[in-house]
PDB file of C-alpha atoms in Angstrom:
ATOM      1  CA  UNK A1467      57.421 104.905  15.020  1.00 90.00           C
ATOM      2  CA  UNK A1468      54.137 104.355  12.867  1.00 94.00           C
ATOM      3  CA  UNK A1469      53.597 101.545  10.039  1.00 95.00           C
ATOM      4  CA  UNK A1470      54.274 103.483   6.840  1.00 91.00           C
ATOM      5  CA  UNK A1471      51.197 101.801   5.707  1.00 93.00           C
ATOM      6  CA  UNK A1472      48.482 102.077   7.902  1.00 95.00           C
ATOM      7  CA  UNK A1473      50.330 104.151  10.606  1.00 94.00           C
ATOM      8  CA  UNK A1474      49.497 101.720  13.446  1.00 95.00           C
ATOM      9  CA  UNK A1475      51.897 102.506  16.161  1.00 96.00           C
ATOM     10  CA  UNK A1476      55.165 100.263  16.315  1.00 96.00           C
ATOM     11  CA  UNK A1477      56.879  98.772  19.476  1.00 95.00           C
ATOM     12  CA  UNK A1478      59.927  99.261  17.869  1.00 95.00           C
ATOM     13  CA  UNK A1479      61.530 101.338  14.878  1.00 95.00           C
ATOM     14  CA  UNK A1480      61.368  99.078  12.061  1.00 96.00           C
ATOM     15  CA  UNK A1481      59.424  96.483  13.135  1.00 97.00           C
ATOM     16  CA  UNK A1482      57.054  94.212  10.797  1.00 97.00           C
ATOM     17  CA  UNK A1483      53.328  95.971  11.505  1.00 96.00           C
ATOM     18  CA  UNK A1484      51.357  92.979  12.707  1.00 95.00           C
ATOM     19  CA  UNK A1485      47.475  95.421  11.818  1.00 96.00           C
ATOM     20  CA  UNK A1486      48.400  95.776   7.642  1.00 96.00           C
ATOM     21  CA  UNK A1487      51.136  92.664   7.361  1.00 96.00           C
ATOM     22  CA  UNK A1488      53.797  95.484   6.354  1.00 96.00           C
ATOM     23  CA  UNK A1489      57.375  95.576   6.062  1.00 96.00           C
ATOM     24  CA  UNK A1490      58.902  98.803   7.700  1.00 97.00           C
ATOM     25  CA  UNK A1491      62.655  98.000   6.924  1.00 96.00           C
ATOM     26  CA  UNK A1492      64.688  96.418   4.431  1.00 94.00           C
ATOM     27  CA  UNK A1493      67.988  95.549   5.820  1.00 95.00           C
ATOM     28  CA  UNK A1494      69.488  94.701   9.592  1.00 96.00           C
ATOM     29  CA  UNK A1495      72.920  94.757   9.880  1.00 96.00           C
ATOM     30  CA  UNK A1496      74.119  92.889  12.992  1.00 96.00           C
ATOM     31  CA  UNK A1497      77.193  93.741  14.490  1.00 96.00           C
ATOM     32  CA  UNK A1498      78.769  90.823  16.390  1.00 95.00           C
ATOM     33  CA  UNK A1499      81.007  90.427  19.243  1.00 95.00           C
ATOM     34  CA  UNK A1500      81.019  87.702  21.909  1.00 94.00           C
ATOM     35  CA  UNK A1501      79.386  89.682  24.715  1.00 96.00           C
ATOM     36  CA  UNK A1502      77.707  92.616  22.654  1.00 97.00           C
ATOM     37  CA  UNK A1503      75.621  92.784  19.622  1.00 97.00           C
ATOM     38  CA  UNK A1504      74.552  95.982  17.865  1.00 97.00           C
ATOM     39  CA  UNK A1505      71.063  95.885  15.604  1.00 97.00           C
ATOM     40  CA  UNK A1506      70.428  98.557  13.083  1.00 97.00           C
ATOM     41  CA  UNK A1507      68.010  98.439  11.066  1.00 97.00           C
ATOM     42  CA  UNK A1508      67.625 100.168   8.045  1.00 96.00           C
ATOM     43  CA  UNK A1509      65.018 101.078   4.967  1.00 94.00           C
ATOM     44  CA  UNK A1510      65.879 102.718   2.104  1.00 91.00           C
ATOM     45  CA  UNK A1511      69.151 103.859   3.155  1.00 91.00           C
ATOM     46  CA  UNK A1512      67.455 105.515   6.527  1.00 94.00           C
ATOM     47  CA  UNK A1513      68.840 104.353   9.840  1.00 96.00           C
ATOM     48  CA  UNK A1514      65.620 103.544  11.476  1.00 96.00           C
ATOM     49  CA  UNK A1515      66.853 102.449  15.071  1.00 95.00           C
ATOM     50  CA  UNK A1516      69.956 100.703  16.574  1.00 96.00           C
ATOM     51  CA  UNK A1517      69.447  98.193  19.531  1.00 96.00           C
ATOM     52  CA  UNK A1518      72.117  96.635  21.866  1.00 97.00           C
ATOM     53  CA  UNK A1519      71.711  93.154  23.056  1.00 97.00           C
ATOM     54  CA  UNK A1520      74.807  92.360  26.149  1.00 97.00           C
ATOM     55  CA  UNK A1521      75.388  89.257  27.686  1.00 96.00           C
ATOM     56  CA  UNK A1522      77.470  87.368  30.120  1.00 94.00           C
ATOM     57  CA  UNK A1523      80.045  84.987  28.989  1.00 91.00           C
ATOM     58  CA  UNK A1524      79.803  81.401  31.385  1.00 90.00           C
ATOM     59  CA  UNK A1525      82.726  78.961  31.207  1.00 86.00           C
ATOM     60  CA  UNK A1526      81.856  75.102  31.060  1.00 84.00           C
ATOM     61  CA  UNK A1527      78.763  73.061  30.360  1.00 79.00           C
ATOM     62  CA  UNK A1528      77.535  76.504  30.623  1.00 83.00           C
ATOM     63  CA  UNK A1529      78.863  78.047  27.855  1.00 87.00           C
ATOM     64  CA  UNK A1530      76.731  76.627  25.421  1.00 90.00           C
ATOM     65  CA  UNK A1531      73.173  77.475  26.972  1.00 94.00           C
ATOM     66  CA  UNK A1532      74.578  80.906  27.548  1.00 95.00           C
ATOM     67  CA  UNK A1533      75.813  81.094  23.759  1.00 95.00           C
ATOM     68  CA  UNK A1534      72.308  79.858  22.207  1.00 95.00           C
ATOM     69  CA  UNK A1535      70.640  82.447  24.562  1.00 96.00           C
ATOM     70  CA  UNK A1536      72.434  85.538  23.596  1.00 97.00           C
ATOM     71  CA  UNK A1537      71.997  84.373  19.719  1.00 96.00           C
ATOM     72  CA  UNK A1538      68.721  83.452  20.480  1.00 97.00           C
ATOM     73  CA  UNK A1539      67.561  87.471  21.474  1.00 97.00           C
ATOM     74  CA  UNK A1540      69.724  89.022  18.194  1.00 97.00           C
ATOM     75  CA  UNK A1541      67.762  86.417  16.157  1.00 97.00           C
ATOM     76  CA  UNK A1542      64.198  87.642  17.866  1.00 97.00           C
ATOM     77  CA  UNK A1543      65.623  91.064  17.061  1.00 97.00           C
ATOM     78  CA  UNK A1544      65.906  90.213  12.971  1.00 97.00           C
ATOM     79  CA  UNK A1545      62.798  88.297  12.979  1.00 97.00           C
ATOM     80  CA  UNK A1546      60.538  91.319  14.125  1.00 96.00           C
ATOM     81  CA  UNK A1547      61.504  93.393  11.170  1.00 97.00           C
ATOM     82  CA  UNK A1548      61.216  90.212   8.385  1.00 96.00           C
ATOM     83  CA  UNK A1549      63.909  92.031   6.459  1.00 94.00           C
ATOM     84  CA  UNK A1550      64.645  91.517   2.893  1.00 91.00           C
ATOM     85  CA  UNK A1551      68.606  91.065   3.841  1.00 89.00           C
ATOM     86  CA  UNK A1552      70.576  90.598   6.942  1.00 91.00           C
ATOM     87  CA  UNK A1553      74.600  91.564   6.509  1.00 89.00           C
ATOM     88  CA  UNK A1554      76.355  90.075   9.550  1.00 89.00           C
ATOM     89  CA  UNK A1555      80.225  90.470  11.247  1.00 89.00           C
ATOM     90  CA  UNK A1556      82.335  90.150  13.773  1.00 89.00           C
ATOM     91  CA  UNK A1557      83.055  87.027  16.422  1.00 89.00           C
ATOM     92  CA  UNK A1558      82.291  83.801  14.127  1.00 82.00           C
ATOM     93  CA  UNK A1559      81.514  81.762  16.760  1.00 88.00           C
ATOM     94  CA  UNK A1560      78.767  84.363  17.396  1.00 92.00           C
ATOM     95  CA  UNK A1561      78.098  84.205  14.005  1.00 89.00           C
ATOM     96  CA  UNK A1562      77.453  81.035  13.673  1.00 85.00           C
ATOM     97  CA  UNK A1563      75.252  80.783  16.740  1.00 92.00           C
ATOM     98  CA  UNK A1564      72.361  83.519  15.448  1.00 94.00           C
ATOM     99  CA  UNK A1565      72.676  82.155  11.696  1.00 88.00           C
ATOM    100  CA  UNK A1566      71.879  78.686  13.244  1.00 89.00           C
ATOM    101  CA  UNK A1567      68.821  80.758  14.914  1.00 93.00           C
ATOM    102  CA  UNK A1568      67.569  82.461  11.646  1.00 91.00           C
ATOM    103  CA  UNK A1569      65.796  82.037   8.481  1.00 84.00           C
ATOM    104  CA  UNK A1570      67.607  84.565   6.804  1.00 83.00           C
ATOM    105  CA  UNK A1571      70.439  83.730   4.144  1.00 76.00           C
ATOM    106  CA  UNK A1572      73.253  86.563   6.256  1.00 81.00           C
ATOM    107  CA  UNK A1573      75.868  88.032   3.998  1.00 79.00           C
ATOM    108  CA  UNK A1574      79.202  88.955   5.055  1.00 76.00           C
ATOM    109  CA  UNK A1575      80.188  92.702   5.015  1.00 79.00           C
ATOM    110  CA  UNK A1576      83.721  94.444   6.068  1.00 71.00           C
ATOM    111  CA  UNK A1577      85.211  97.104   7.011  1.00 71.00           C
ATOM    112  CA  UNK A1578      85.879  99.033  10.181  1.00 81.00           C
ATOM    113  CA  UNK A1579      82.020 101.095   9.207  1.00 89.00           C
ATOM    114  CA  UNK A1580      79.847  98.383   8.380  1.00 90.00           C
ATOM    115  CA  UNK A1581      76.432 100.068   8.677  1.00 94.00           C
ATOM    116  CA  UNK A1582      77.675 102.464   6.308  1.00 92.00           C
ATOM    117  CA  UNK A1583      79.415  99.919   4.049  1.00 85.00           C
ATOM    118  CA  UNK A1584      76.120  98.142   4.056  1.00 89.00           C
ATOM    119  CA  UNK A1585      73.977 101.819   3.140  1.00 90.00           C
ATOM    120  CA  UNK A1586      76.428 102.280   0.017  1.00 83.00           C
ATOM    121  CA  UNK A1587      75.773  98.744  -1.344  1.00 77.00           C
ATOM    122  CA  UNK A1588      71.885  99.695  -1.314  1.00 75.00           C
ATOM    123  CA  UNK A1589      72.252 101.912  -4.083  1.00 67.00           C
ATOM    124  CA  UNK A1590      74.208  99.161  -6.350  1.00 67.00           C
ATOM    125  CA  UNK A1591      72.408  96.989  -8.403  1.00 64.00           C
ATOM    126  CA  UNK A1592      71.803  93.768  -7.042  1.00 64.00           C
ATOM    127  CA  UNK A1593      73.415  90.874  -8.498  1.00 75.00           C
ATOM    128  CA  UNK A1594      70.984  87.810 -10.540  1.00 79.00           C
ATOM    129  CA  UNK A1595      70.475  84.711  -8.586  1.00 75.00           C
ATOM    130  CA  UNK A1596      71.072  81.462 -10.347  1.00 84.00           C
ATOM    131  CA  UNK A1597      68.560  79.031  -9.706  1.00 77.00           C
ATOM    132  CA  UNK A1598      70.216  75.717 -11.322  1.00 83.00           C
ATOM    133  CA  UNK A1599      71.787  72.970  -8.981  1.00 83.00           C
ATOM    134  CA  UNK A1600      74.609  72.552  -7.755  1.00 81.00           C
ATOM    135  CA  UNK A1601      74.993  69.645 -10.253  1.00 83.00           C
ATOM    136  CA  UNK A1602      74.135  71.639 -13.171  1.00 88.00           C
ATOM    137  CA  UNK A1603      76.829  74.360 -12.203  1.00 90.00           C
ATOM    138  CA  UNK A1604      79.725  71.822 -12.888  1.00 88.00           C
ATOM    139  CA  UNK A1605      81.306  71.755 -15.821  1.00 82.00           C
ATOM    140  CA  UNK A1606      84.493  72.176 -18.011  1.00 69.00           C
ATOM    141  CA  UNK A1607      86.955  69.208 -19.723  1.00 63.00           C
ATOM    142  CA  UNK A1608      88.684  68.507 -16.493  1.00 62.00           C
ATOM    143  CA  UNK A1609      86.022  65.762 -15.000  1.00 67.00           C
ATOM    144  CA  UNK A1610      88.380  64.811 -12.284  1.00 77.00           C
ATOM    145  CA  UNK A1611      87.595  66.030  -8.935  1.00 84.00           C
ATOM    146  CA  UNK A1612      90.835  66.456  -5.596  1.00 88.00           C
ATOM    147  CA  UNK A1613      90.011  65.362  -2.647  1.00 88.00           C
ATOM    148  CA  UNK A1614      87.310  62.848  -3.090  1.00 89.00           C
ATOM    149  CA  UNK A1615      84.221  62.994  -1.417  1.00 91.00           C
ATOM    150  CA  UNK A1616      85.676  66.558   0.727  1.00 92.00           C
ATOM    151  CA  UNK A1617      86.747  68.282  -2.295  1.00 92.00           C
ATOM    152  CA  UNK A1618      83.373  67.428  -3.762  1.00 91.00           C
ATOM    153  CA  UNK A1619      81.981  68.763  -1.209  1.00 92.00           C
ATOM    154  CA  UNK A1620      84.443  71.557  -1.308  1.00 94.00           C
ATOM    155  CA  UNK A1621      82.840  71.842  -4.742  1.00 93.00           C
ATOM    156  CA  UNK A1622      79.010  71.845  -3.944  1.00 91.00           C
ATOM    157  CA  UNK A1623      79.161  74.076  -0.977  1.00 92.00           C
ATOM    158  CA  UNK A1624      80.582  76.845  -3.986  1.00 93.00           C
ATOM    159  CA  UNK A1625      78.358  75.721  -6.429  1.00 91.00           C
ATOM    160  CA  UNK A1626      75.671  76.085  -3.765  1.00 87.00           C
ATOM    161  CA  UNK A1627      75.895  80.312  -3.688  1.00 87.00           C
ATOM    162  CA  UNK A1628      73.017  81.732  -5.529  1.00 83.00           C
ATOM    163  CA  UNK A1629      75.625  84.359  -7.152  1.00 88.00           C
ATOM    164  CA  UNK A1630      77.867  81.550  -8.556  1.00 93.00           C
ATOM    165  CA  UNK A1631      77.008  81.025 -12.304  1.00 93.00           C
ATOM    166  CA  UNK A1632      79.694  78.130 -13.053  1.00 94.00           C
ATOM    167  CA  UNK A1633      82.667  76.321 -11.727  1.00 95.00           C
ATOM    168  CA  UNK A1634      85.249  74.743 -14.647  1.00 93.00           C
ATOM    169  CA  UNK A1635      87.644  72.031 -12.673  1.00 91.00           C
ATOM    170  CA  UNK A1636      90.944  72.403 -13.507  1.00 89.00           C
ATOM    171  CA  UNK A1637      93.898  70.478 -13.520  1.00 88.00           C
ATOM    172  CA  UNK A1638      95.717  69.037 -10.539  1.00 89.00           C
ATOM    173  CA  UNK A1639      99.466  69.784  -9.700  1.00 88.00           C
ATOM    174  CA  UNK A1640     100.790  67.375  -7.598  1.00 81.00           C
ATOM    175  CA  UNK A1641     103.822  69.550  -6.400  1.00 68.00           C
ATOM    176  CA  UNK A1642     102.851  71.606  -4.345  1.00 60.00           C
ATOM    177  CA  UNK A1643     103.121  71.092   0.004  1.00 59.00           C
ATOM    178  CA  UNK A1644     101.081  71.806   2.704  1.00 56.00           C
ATOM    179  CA  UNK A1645     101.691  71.688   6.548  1.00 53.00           C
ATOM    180  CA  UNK A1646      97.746  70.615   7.181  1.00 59.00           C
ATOM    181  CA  UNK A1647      95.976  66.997   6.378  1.00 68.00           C
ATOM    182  CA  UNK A1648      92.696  66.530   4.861  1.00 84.00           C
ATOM    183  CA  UNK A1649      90.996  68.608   1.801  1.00 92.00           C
ATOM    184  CA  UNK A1650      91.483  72.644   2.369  1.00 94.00           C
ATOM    185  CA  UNK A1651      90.018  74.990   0.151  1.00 95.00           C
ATOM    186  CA  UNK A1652      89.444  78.961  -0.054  1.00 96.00           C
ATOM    187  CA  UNK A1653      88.275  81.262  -2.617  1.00 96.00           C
ATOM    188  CA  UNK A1654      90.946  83.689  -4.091  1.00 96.00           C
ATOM    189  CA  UNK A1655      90.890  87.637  -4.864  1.00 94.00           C
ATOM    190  CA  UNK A1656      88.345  88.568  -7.371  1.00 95.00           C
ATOM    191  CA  UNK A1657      89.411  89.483 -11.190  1.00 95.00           C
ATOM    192  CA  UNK A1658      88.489  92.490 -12.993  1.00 95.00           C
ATOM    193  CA  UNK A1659      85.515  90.845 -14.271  1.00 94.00           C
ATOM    194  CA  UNK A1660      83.696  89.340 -10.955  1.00 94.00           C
ATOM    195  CA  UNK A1661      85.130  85.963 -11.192  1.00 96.00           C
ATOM    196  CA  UNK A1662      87.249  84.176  -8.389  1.00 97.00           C
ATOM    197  CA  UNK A1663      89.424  80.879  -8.320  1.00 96.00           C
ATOM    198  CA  UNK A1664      88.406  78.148  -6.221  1.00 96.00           C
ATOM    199  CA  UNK A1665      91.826  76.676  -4.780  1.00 95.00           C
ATOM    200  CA  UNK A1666      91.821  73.105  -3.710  1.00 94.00           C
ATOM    201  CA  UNK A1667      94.385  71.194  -1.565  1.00 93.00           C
ATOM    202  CA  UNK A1668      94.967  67.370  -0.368  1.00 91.00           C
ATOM    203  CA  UNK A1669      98.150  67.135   0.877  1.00 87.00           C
ATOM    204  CA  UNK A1670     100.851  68.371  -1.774  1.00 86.00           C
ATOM    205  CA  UNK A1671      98.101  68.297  -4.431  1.00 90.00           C
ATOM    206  CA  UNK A1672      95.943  71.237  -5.615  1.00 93.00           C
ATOM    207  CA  UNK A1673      93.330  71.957  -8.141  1.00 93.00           C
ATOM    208  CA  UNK A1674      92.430  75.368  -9.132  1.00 93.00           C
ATOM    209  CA  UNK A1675      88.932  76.013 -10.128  1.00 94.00           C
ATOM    210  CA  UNK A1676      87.628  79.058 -12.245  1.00 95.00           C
ATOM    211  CA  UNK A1677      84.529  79.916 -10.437  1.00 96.00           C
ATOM    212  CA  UNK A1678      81.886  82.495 -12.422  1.00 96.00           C
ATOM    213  CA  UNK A1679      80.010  85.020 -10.995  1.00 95.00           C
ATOM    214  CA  UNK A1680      77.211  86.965 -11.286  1.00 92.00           C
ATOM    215  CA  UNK A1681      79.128  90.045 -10.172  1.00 91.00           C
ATOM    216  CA  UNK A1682      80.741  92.140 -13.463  1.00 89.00           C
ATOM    217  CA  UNK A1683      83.343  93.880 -11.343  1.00 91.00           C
ATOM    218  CA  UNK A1684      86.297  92.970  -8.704  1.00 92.00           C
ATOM    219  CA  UNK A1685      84.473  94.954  -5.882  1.00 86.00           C
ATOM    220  CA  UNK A1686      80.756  93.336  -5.897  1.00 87.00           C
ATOM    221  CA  UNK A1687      83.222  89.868  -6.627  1.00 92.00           C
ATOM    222  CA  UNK A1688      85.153  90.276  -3.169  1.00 90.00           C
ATOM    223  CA  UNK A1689      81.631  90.073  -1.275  1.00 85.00           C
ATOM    224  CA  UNK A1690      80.893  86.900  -3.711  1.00 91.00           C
ATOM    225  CA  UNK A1691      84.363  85.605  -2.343  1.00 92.00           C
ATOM    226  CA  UNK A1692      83.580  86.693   1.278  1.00 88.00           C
ATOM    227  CA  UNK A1693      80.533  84.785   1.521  1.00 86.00           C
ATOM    228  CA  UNK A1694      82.219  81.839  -0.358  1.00 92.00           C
ATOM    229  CA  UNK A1695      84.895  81.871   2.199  1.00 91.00           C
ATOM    230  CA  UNK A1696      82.255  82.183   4.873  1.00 85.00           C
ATOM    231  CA  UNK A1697      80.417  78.723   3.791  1.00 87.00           C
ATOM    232  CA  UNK A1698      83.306  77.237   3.108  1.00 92.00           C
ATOM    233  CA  UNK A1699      84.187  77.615   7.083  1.00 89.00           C
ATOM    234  CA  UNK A1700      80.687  77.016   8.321  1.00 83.00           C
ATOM    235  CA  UNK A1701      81.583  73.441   6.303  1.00 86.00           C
ATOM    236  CA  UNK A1702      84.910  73.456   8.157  1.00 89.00           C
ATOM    237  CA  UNK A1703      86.745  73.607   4.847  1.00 92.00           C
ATOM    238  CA  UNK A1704      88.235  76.952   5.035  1.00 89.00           C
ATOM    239  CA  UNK A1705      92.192  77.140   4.304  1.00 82.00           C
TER     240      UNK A1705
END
């Protein structure tokens, strides 16, 4: 494949031309399992190129060196494009490994045809960032926070999503039970209008939290939930 710019040949399809400082593709989705990863790499809702990167799962002290080497070549992968987005699934543990790996902000997709899912979402509009803190993001008449210092955090690692506009506290309800200790929290189905409730839970207590959106419909919402979910069990949070 050539640069699209100054038609300097490429090593690979896709990749960032190194002659004119060019981007040649937009988007890499990365599909991720724990001894195969798929690349494709996409621009303007062209499949460019698809790459497989296999490995060899080791068992013991191993295991870890073996992990941060097969993330480690996905990563190199992403990084030779410099795409505008990355969309990741599959094995989280795998997950976890090449996001540790990249500079990227990855967003979650779904589905059993993620490339595709991925090519539709190209032609939606994209959804405004909100630049204001964390801090500033808080608000409402219910000051009190569940779960100290982890439902806080609970609260920042939400407030933290660029597509998360607001979160209102609300009450706690102490009468409620759960099987599991310490602060547990996940994001619930998306409304009509975009907008998803944060639950809470210490113990028998939850809160439920009205978190706004950026998105203005339930189906650009559930990938704002997704990726909510998603930090909220990279911060080992999730319900």
């Amino acid at each position: 494949m050539q640069c699209r710019q100054c038609a300097a040949e490429l090593d690979r399809p896709g990749d960032y031309c190194l002659v004119c400082h060019t981007r040649n593709a937009d988007v890499v989705v990365l599909e991720l399992d724990r001894e195969r990863a798929r690349v494709t790499t996409i621009d303007d809702g062209e499949i460019l190129g698809r790459r497989v990167v296999t490995t060899t799962q080791e068992d013991g002290e191993l295991s870890g060196v073996e992990l941060r080497n097969f993330a480690g070549q996905v990563a190199d992968e992403v990084h030779r494009k410099r795409p505008e987005e990355v969309y990741v699934t599959g094995d989280r543990t795998v997950i976890d490994a090449v996001r540790a790996q990249l500079h990227y902000e990855c967003y979650r997709v779904e589905g059993e045809n993620p490339v595709e899912r991925v090519i539709e979402r190209q032609g939606e509009p994209a959804l405004e960032v909100v630049e204001a803190s964390a801090a500033e993001k808080i608000g409402g008449t219910h000051s009190t926070l569940i779960g100290d210092r982890d439902g806080m955090r609970a609260i920042e690692t939400v407030a933290g999503h660029p597509h998360v506009k607001k979160i209102i506290p609300g009450p706690i309800d102490a009468s409620g039970s759960s099987a599991r200790g310490g602060v547990r929290a996940k994001a619930t189905r998306a409304d009509q209008g975009g907008n998803v409730r944060l639950l809470i839970r210490d113990g028998s207590s939850v809160q439920e939290n009205r978190v706004v959106t950026t998105a203005n419909n339930r189906e650009l919402g559930e990938h704002v939930r997704a990726d909510l979910n998603e930090a909220l069990a990279d911060a080992d949070l999730a319900e």
